[in-house]
Coordinates of C-alpha atoms in Angstrom, one line a residue:
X29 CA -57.4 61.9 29.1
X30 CA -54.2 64.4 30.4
X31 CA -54.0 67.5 28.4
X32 CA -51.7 66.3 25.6
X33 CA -50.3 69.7 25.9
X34 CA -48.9 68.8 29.5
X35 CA -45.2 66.9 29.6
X36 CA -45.2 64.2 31.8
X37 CA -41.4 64.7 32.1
X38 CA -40.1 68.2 33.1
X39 CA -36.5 68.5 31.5
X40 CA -34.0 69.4 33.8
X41 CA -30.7 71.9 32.4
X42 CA -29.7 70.8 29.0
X43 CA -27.6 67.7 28.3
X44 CA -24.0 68.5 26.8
X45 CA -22.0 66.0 25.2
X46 CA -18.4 66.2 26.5
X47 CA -15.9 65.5 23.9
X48 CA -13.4 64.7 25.9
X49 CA -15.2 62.8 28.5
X50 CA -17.7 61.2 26.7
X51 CA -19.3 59.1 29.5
X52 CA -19.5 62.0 32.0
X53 CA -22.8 62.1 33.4
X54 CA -25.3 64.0 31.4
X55 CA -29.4 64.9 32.2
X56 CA -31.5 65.6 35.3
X57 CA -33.5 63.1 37.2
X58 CA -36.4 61.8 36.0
X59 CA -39.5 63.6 37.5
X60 CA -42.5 62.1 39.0
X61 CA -41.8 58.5 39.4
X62 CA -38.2 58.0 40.5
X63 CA -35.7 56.7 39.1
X64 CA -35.9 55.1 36.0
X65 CA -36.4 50.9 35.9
X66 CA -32.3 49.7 35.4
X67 CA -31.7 48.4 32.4
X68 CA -30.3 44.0 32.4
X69 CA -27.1 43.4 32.4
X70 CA -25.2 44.2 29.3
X71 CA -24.6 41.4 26.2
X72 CA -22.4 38.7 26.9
X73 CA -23.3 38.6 30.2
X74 CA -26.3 36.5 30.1
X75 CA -27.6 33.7 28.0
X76 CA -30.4 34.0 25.4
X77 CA -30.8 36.8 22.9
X78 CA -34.3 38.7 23.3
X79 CA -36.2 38.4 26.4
X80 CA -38.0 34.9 27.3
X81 CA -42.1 35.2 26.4
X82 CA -42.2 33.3 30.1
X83 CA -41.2 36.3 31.8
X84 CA -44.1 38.3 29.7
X85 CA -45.3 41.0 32.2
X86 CA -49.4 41.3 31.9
X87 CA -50.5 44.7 32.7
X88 CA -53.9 45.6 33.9
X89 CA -54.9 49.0 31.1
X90 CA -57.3 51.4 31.0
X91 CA -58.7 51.4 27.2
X92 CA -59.4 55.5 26.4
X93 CA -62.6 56.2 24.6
X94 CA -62.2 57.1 20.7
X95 CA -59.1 54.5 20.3
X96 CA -55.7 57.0 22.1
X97 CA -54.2 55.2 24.6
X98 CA -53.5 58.5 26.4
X99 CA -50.2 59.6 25.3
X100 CA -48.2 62.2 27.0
X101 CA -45.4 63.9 25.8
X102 CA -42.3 65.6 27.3
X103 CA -39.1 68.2 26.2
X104 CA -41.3 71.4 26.6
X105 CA -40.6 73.6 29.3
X106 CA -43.9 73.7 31.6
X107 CA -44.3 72.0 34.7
X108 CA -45.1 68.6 35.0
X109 CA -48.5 67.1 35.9
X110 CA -48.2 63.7 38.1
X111 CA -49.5 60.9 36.4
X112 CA -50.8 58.2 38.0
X113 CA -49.4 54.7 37.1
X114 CA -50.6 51.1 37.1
X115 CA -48.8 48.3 39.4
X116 CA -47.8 45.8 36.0
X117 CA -47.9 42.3 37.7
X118 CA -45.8 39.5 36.7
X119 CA -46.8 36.6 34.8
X120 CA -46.3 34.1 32.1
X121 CA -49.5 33.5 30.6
X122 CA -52.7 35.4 30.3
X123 CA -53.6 35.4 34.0
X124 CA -51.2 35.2 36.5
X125 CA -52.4 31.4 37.2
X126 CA -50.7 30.0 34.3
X127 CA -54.0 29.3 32.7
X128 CA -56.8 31.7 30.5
X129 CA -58.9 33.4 32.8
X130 CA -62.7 32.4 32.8
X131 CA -64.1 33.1 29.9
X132 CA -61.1 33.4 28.1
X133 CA -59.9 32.4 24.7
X134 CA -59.2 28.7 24.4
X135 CA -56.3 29.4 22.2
X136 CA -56.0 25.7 21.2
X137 CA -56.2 26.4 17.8
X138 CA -54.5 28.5 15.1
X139 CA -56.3 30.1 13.0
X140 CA -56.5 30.0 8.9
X141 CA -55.7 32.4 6.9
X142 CA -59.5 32.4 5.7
X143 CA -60.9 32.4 9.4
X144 CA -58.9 35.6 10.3
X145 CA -59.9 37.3 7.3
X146 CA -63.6 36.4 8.0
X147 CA -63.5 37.6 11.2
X148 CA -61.7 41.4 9.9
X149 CA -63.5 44.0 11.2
X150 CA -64.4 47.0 8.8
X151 CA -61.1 49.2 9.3
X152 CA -58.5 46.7 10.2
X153 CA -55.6 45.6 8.6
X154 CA -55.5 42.3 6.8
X155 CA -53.8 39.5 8.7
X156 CA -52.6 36.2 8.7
X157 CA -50.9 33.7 11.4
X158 CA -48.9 31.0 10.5
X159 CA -49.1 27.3 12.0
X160 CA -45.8 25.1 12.9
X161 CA -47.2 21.5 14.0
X162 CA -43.0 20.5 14.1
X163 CA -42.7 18.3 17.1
X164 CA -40.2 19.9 19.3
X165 CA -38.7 19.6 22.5
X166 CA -39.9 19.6 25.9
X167 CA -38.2 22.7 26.1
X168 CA -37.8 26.7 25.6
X169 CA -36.9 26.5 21.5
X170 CA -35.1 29.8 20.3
X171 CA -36.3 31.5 17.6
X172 CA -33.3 32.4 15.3
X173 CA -33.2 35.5 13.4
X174 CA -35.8 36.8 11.1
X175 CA -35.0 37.3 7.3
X176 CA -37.0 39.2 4.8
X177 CA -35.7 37.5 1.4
X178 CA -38.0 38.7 -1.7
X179 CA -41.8 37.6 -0.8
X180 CA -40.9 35.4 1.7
X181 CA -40.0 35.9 6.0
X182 CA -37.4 32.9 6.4
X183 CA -36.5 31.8 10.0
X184 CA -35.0 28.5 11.6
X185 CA -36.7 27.2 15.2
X186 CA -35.0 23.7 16.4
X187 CA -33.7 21.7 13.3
X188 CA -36.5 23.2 10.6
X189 CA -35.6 26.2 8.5
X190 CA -39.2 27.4 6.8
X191 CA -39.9 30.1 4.5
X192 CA -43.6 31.9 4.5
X193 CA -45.1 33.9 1.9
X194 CA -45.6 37.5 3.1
X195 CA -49.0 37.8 1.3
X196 CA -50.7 35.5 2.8
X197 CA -48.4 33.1 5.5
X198 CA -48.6 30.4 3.5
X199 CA -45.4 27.6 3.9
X200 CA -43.3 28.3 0.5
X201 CA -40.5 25.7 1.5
X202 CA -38.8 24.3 4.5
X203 CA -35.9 22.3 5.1
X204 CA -34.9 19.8 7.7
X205 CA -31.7 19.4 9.6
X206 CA -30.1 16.8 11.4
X207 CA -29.2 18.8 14.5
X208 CA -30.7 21.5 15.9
X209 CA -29.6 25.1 14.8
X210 CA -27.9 27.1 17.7
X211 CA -26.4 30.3 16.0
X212 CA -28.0 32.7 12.8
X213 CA -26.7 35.5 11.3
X214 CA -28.6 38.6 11.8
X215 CA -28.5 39.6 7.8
X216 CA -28.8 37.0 5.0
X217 CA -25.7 37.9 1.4
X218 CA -27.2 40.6 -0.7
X219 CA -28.3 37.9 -3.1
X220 CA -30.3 35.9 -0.2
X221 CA -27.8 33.1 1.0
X222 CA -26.9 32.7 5.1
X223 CA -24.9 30.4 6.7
X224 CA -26.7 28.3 9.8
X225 CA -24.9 26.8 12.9
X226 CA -25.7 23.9 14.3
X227 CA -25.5 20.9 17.0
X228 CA -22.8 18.4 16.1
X229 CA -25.0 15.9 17.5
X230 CA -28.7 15.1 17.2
X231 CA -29.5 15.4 21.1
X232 CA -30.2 18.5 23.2
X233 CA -27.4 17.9 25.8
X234 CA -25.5 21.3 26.7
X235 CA -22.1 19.7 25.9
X236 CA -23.3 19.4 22.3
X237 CA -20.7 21.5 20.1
X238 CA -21.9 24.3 18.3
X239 CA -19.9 23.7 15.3
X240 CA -21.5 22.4 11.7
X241 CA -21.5 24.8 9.5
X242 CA -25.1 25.2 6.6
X243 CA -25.1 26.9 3.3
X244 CA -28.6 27.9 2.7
X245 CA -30.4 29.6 -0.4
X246 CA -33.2 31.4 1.2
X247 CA -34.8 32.1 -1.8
X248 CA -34.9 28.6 -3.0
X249 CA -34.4 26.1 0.4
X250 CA -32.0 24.6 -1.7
X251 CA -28.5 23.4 0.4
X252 CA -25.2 24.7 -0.2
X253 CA -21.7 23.8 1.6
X254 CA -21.3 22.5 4.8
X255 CA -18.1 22.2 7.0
X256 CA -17.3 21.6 10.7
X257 CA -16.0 24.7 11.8
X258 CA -12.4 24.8 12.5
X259 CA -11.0 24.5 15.8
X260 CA -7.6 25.0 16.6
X261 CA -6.8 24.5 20.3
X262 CA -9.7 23.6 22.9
X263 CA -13.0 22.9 21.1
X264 CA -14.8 24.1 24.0
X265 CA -14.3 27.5 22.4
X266 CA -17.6 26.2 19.9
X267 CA -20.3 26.0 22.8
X268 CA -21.4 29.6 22.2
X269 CA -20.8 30.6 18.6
X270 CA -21.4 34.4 16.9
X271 CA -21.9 34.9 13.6
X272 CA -22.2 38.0 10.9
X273 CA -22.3 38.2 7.3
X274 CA -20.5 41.6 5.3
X275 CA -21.6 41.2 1.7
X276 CA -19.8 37.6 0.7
X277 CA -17.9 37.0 3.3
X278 CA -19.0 35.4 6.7
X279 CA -17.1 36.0 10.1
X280 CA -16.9 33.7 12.7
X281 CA -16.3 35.0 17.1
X282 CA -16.4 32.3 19.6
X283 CA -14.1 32.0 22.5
X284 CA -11.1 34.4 22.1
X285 CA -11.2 34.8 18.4
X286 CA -12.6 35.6 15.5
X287 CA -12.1 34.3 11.4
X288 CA -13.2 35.4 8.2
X289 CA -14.8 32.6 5.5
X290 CA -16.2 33.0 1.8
X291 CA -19.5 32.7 1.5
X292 CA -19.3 30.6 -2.0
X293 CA -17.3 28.0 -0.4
X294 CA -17.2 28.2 2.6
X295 CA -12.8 28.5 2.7
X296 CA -11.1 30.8 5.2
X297 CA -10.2 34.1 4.4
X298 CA -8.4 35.5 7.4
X299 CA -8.1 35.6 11.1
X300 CA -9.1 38.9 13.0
X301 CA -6.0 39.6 15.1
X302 CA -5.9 40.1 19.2
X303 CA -4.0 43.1 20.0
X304 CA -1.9 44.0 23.0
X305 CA -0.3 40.3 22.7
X306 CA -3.8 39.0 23.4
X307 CA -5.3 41.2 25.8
X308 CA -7.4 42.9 23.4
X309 CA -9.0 39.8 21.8
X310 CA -12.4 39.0 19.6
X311 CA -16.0 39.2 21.5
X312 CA -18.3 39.7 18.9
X313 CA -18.9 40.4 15.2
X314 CA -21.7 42.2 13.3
X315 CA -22.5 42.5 9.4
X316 CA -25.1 44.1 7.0
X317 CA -24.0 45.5 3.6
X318 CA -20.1 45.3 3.0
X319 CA -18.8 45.9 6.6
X320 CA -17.2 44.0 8.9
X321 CA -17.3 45.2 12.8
X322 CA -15.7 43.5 15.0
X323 CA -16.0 44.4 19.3
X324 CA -12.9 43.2 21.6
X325 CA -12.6 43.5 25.5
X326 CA -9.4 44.8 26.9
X327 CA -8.6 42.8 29.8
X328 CA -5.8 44.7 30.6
X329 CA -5.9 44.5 34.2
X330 CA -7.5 42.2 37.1
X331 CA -9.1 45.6 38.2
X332 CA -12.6 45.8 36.1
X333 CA -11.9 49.5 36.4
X334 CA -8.5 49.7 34.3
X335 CA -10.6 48.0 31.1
X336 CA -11.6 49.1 28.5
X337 CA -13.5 48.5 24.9
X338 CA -13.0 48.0 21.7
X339 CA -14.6 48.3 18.3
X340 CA -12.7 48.1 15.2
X341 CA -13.9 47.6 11.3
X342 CA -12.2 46.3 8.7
X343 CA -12.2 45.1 4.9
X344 CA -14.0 42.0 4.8
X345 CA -12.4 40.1 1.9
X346 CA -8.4 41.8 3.0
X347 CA -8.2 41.8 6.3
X348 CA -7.1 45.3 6.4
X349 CA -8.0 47.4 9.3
X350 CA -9.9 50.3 8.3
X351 CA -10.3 52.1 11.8
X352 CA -10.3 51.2 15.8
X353 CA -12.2 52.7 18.2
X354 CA -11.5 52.4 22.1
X355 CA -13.8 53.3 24.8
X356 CA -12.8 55.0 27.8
X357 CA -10.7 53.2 30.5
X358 CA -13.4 51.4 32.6
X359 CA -16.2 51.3 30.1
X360 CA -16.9 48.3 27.3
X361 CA -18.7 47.9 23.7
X362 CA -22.3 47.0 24.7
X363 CA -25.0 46.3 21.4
X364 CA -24.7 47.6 18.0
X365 CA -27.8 49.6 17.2
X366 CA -26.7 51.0 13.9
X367 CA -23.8 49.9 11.0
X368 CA -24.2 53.2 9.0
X369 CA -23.6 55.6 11.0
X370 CA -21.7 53.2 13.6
X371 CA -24.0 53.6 16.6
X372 CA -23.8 51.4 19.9
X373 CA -23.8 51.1 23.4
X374 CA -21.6 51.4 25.8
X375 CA -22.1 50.3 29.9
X376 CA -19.4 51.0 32.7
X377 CA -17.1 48.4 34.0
X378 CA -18.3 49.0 37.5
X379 CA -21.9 49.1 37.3
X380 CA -23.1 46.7 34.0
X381 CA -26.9 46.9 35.2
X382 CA -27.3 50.6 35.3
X383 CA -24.9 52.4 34.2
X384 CA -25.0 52.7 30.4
X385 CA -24.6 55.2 27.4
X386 CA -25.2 55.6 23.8
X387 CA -22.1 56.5 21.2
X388 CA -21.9 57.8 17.7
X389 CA -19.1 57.4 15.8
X390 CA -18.4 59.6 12.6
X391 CA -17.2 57.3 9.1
X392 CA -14.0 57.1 10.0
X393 CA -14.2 55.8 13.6
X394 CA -14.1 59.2 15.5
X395 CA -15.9 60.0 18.3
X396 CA -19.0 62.2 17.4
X397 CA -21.2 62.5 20.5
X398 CA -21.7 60.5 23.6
X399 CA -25.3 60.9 25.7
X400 CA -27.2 59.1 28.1
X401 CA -30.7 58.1 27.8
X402 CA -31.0 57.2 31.0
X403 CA -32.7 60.7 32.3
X404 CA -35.8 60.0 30.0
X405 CA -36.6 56.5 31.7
X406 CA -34.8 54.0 28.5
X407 CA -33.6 51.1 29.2
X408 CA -30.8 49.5 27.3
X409 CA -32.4 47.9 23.7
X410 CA -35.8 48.1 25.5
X411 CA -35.1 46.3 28.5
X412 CA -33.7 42.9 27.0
X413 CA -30.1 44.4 27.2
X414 CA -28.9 42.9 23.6
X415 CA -28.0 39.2 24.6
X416 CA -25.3 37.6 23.4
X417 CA -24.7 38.8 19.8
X418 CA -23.6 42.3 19.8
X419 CA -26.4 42.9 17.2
X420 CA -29.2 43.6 17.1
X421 CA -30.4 46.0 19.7
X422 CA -34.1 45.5 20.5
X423 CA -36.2 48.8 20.4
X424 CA -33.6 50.9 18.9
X425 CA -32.7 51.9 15.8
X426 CA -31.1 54.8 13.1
X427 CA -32.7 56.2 10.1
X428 CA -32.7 59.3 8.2
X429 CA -30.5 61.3 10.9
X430 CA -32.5 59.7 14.0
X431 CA -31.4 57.6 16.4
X432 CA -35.0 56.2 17.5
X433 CA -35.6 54.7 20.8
X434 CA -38.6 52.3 22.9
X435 CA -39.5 50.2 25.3
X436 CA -42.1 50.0 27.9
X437 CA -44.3 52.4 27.5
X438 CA -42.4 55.3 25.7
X439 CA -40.6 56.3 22.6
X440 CA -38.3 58.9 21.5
X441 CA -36.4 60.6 18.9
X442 CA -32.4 62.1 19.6
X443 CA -30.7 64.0 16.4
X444 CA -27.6 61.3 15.4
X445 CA -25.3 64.0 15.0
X446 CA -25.7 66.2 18.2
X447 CA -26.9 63.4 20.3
X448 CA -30.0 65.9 21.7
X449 CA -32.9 64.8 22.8
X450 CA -35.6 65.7 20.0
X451 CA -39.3 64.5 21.2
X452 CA -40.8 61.6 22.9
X453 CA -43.9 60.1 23.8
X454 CA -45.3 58.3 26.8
X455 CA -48.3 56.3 27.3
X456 CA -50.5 55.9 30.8
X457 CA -51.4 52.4 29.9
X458 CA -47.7 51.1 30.0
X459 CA -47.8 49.3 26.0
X460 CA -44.7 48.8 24.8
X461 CA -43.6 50.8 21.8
X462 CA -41.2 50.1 18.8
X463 CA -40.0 52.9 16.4
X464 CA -40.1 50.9 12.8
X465 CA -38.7 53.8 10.7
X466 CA -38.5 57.6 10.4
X467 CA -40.9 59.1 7.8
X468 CA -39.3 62.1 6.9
X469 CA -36.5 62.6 8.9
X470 CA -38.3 64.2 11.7
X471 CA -41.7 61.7 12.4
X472 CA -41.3 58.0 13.3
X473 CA -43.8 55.4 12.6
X474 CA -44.0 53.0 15.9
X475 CA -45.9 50.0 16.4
X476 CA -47.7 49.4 19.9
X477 CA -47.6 46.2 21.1
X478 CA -50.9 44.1 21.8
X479 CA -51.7 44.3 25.5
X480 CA -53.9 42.7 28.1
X481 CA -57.1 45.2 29.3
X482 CA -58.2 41.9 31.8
X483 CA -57.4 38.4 32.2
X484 CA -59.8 37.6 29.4
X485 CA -59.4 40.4 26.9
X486 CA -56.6 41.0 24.6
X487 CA -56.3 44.6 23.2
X488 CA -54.4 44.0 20.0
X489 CA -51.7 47.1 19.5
X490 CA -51.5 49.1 16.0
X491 CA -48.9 50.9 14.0
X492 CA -49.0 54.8 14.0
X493 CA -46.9 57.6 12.7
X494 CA -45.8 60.4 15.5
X495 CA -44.3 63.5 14.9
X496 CA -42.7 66.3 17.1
X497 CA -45.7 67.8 17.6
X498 CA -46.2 65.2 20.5
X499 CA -49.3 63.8 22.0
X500 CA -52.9 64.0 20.9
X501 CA -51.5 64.5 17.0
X502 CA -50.7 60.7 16.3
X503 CA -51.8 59.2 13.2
X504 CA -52.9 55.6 13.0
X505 CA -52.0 54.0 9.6
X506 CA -52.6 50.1 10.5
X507 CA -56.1 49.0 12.5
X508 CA -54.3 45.8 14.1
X509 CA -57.7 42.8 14.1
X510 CA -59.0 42.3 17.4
X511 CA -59.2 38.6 16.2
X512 CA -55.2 38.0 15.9
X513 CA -54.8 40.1 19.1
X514 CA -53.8 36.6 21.8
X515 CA -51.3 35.4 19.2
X516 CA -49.9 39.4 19.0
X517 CA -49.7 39.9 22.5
X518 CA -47.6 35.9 22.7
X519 CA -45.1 37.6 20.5
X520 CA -44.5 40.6 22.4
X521 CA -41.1 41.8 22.2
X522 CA -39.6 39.3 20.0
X523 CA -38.5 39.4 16.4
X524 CA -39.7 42.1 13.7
X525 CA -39.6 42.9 10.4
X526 CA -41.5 45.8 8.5
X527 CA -40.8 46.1 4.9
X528 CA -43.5 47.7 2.0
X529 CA -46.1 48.3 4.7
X530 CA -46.4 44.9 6.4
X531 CA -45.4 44.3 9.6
X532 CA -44.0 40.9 10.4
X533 CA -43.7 39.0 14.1
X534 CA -42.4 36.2 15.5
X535 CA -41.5 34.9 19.1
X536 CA -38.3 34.5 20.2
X537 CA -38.8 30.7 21.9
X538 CA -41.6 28.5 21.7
X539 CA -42.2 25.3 24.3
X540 CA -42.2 22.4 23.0
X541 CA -44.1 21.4 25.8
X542 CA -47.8 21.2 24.7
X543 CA -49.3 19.8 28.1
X544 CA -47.8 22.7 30.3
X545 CA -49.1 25.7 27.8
X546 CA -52.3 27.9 28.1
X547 CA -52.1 28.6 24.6
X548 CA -50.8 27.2 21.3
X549 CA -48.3 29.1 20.2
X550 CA -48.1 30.7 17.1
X551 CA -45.2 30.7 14.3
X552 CA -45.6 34.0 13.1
X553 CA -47.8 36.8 12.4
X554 CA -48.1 39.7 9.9
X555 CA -50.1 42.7 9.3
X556 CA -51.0 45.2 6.1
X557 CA -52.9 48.0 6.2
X558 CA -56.1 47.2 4.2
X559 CA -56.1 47.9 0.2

């Protein structure tokens, strides 16, 4: 193992945040392996939201005796030691033949609760994976958003919305639809109630409208209202739909526009205006607590050059415009990593697969700090680039005055008021790392994702807690089971929840297409550390 005292990055001069040019250029090159891996194109810009598990990159990993994976760290002035890295190879399954290598897992069947907790290994956490026998499409089925209501995780896949007890996985309730569910909000009322979008029809054709409207009690299953959503001029403006809850009130963005509805009833509120007599218009929305944010694009000009972004909040229930933010001339409004304190991307005009930045905006809209992450290898929201809803950003996230970043095998800390670059970590064996929260305003706790060590073996991943002291000092709170580890390296970068010490995780697609599979999927998977 490297001395953990050696930085596998060497810093270059400082990165200063230019007020008045917030996008200027900030950072030296990244030393020792090139340029860093461009990010995807931006959101909006693609289909999908959260990588495919298809294009699931299997990596070939050293394991490091006495359980550390070989972390590095960098920000510290000494020179650089070059560190060797492994080719990752692409591939969609276990091996890269589409099938378990010999002597593999035959992951036909899920297991029980009961049979993973028999097979727990003194030291690891306590587990469960849940089973969904729903027959589904011959088809990639999204995953819709995950929602942590009480003792349940709640999530819709196809036409089934279900509700699992976090204890032990077991199915609380689940309720059927008639069509299939094509948009979720990404945070459920205060008092656990989300409004579902789905097909208008009961077939999977791509012209089908994305346009009923679903009350749902997610602490009960029990239906509310439904409506068609309105649609005043072309209804094509209802194939890709985006959606937000703000305390009671649920806004709606889909073509050039966006409107405001009450949650109780399901009645309009208001419409959120276009600006610049309709240049400016509605792209996205994005919710949690009371606020309302709503992104625009300012196609001001048939040179991608002249526009511009921009972000504005306002009163849910009024209407009222509280503040507008607008990016500089040739940049746009990317993903929405934060709602308190407003934190998001941003990507240039010009260059949407590379060029991209992170802003901070103080509480009453104002520019704070502008940096680029770029120079310590992070890819936009870990490399899936956001997707189509402008929230929320994967591998990125703010708490107690961090702004907390991951991805491919890294993670890192940058102060949410300065924009500097605190501490980071980088592992050898490529895992891919996810900041869950910050312990006490200077340490994170990050979950490692399961990985492959061969065609045959999984290496399930584990939670840990990581300070500023860097690598060789990292604490592991949760022993992931090596017996859950296939179904935990299926769900790689999809959706997750941590909340009281479990750690929940689901896919973001599943195939309904059960003679084309090397493995059965699972539904979803949790971890606790063990009593």
């Amino acid at each position: 193992m490297p001395d953990p005292q050696q930085p596998w990055y060497t810093p270059g001069p400082p990165q200063q945040p230019v007020p008045g040019n917030p996008y200027a250029s900030g950072g030296g090159a990244q030393q020792g392996f090139g340029p860093p891996t461009p990010p995807p194109p931006p959101p909006r810009r693609r289909f999908g939201r959260g990588p495919v598990v298809a294009a699931v990159v299997a990596l070939v990993l050293v394991v490091v005796a006495g359980g550390v994976y070989g972390f590095t760290d960098w920000g510290r002035d000494e020179p650089a030691k070059p560190v060797a890295k492994e080719s990752p190879r692409p591939s969609g399954s276990a091996s890269p033949s589409g099938t378990p290598g010999a002597g593999g897992p035959e992951l036909s069947h899920i297991p029980t609760t009961k049979e993973v907790a028999a097979a727990r290994k003194p030291g690891e956490a306590s587990a469960w994976v849940a089973d969904d026998k729903t027959d589904l499409p011959k088809q990639s089925n999204k995953v819709h958003d995950l929602w942590i209501v009480g003792d349940t995780a709640v999530q819709a896949l196809y036409r089934k919305v279900t509700a699992y007890r976090l204890s032990d996985g077991a199915e609380v309730w689940s309720v059927t639809l008639p069509s299939a569910v094509c948009e979720t909000p990404a945070n459920p009322t205060p008092d656990g109630k989300v409004v579902v979008f789905r097909h208008e029809r009961p077939d999977n054709e791509r012209s089908n409208l994305c346009n009923q409207m679903q009350m749902i009690d997610l602490k009960t299953g029990k239906l509310g209202w439904q409506k068609k959503l309105d649609e005043p001029g072309d209804e094509d403006d209802t194939f890709l739909v985006y959606s937000a809850i703000s305390g009671d009130v649920l806004s709606v963005a889909r073509g050039q526009r966006a409107d405001t509805y009450r949650m109780s009833d399901g009645s309009k509120l208001h419409k959120i205006p276009s600006e610049k007599k309709g240049a400016c218009f509605p792209t996205g929305v994005a919710g949690g607590a009371a606020r309302l944010l709503v992104s625009s694009d300012c196609m001001v000009s048939m040179d991608r050059g002249e526009n511009y972004g921009q972000l504005r909040e306002f009163d849910p229930r009024t209407g009222k415009l509280l503040w507008r933010y607008r990016t500089k001339t040739g940049w746009s409004f990317g993903t929405l990593i934060s709602m308190d304190p407003v934190v998001f991307t941003v990507y240039n005009n010009e260059d949407t697969a590379k060029d991209w930045r992170i802003t901070v905006l103080d509480p009453k809209g104002k520019h704070r700090v502008t940096f680029d992450a770029r120079d310590k290898g992070f890819e936009h929201c870990a490399g899936a680039g956001g997707g189509n809803d402008i929230q929320p950003c994967w591998g990125a996230s703010v708490d107690k005055g961090l702004i907390m970043l991951g991805g491919q095998d890294r993670a890192g800390a940058y102060d949410v008021k300065t924009g500097k670059f605190l501490w980071g970590i980088k592992s050898e064996t490529m895992p891919l790392l996810y900041p869950l929260r910050a312990e006490d305003g200077k340490s994170m706790r990050i979950y490692e994702a399961a990985v492959y060590d061969s065609d045959t073996l999984a290496r399930p991943g584990r939670t840990f807690l990581m300070g500023p002291r860097g690598a060789g000092t990292e604490t592991e709170v949760v022993k992931h089971p090596a017996a859950t580890a296939p179904w935990e390296y299926e769900m790689f970068s999809g959706h997750m929840a941590y909340v009281d010490g479990r750690l929940v995780l689901t896919p973001t697609s599943v195939s309904g297409d059960e003679n084309h599979k090397p493995v059965r999927e699972a539904r979803m998977l949790s971890f606790a550390a063990s009593p």
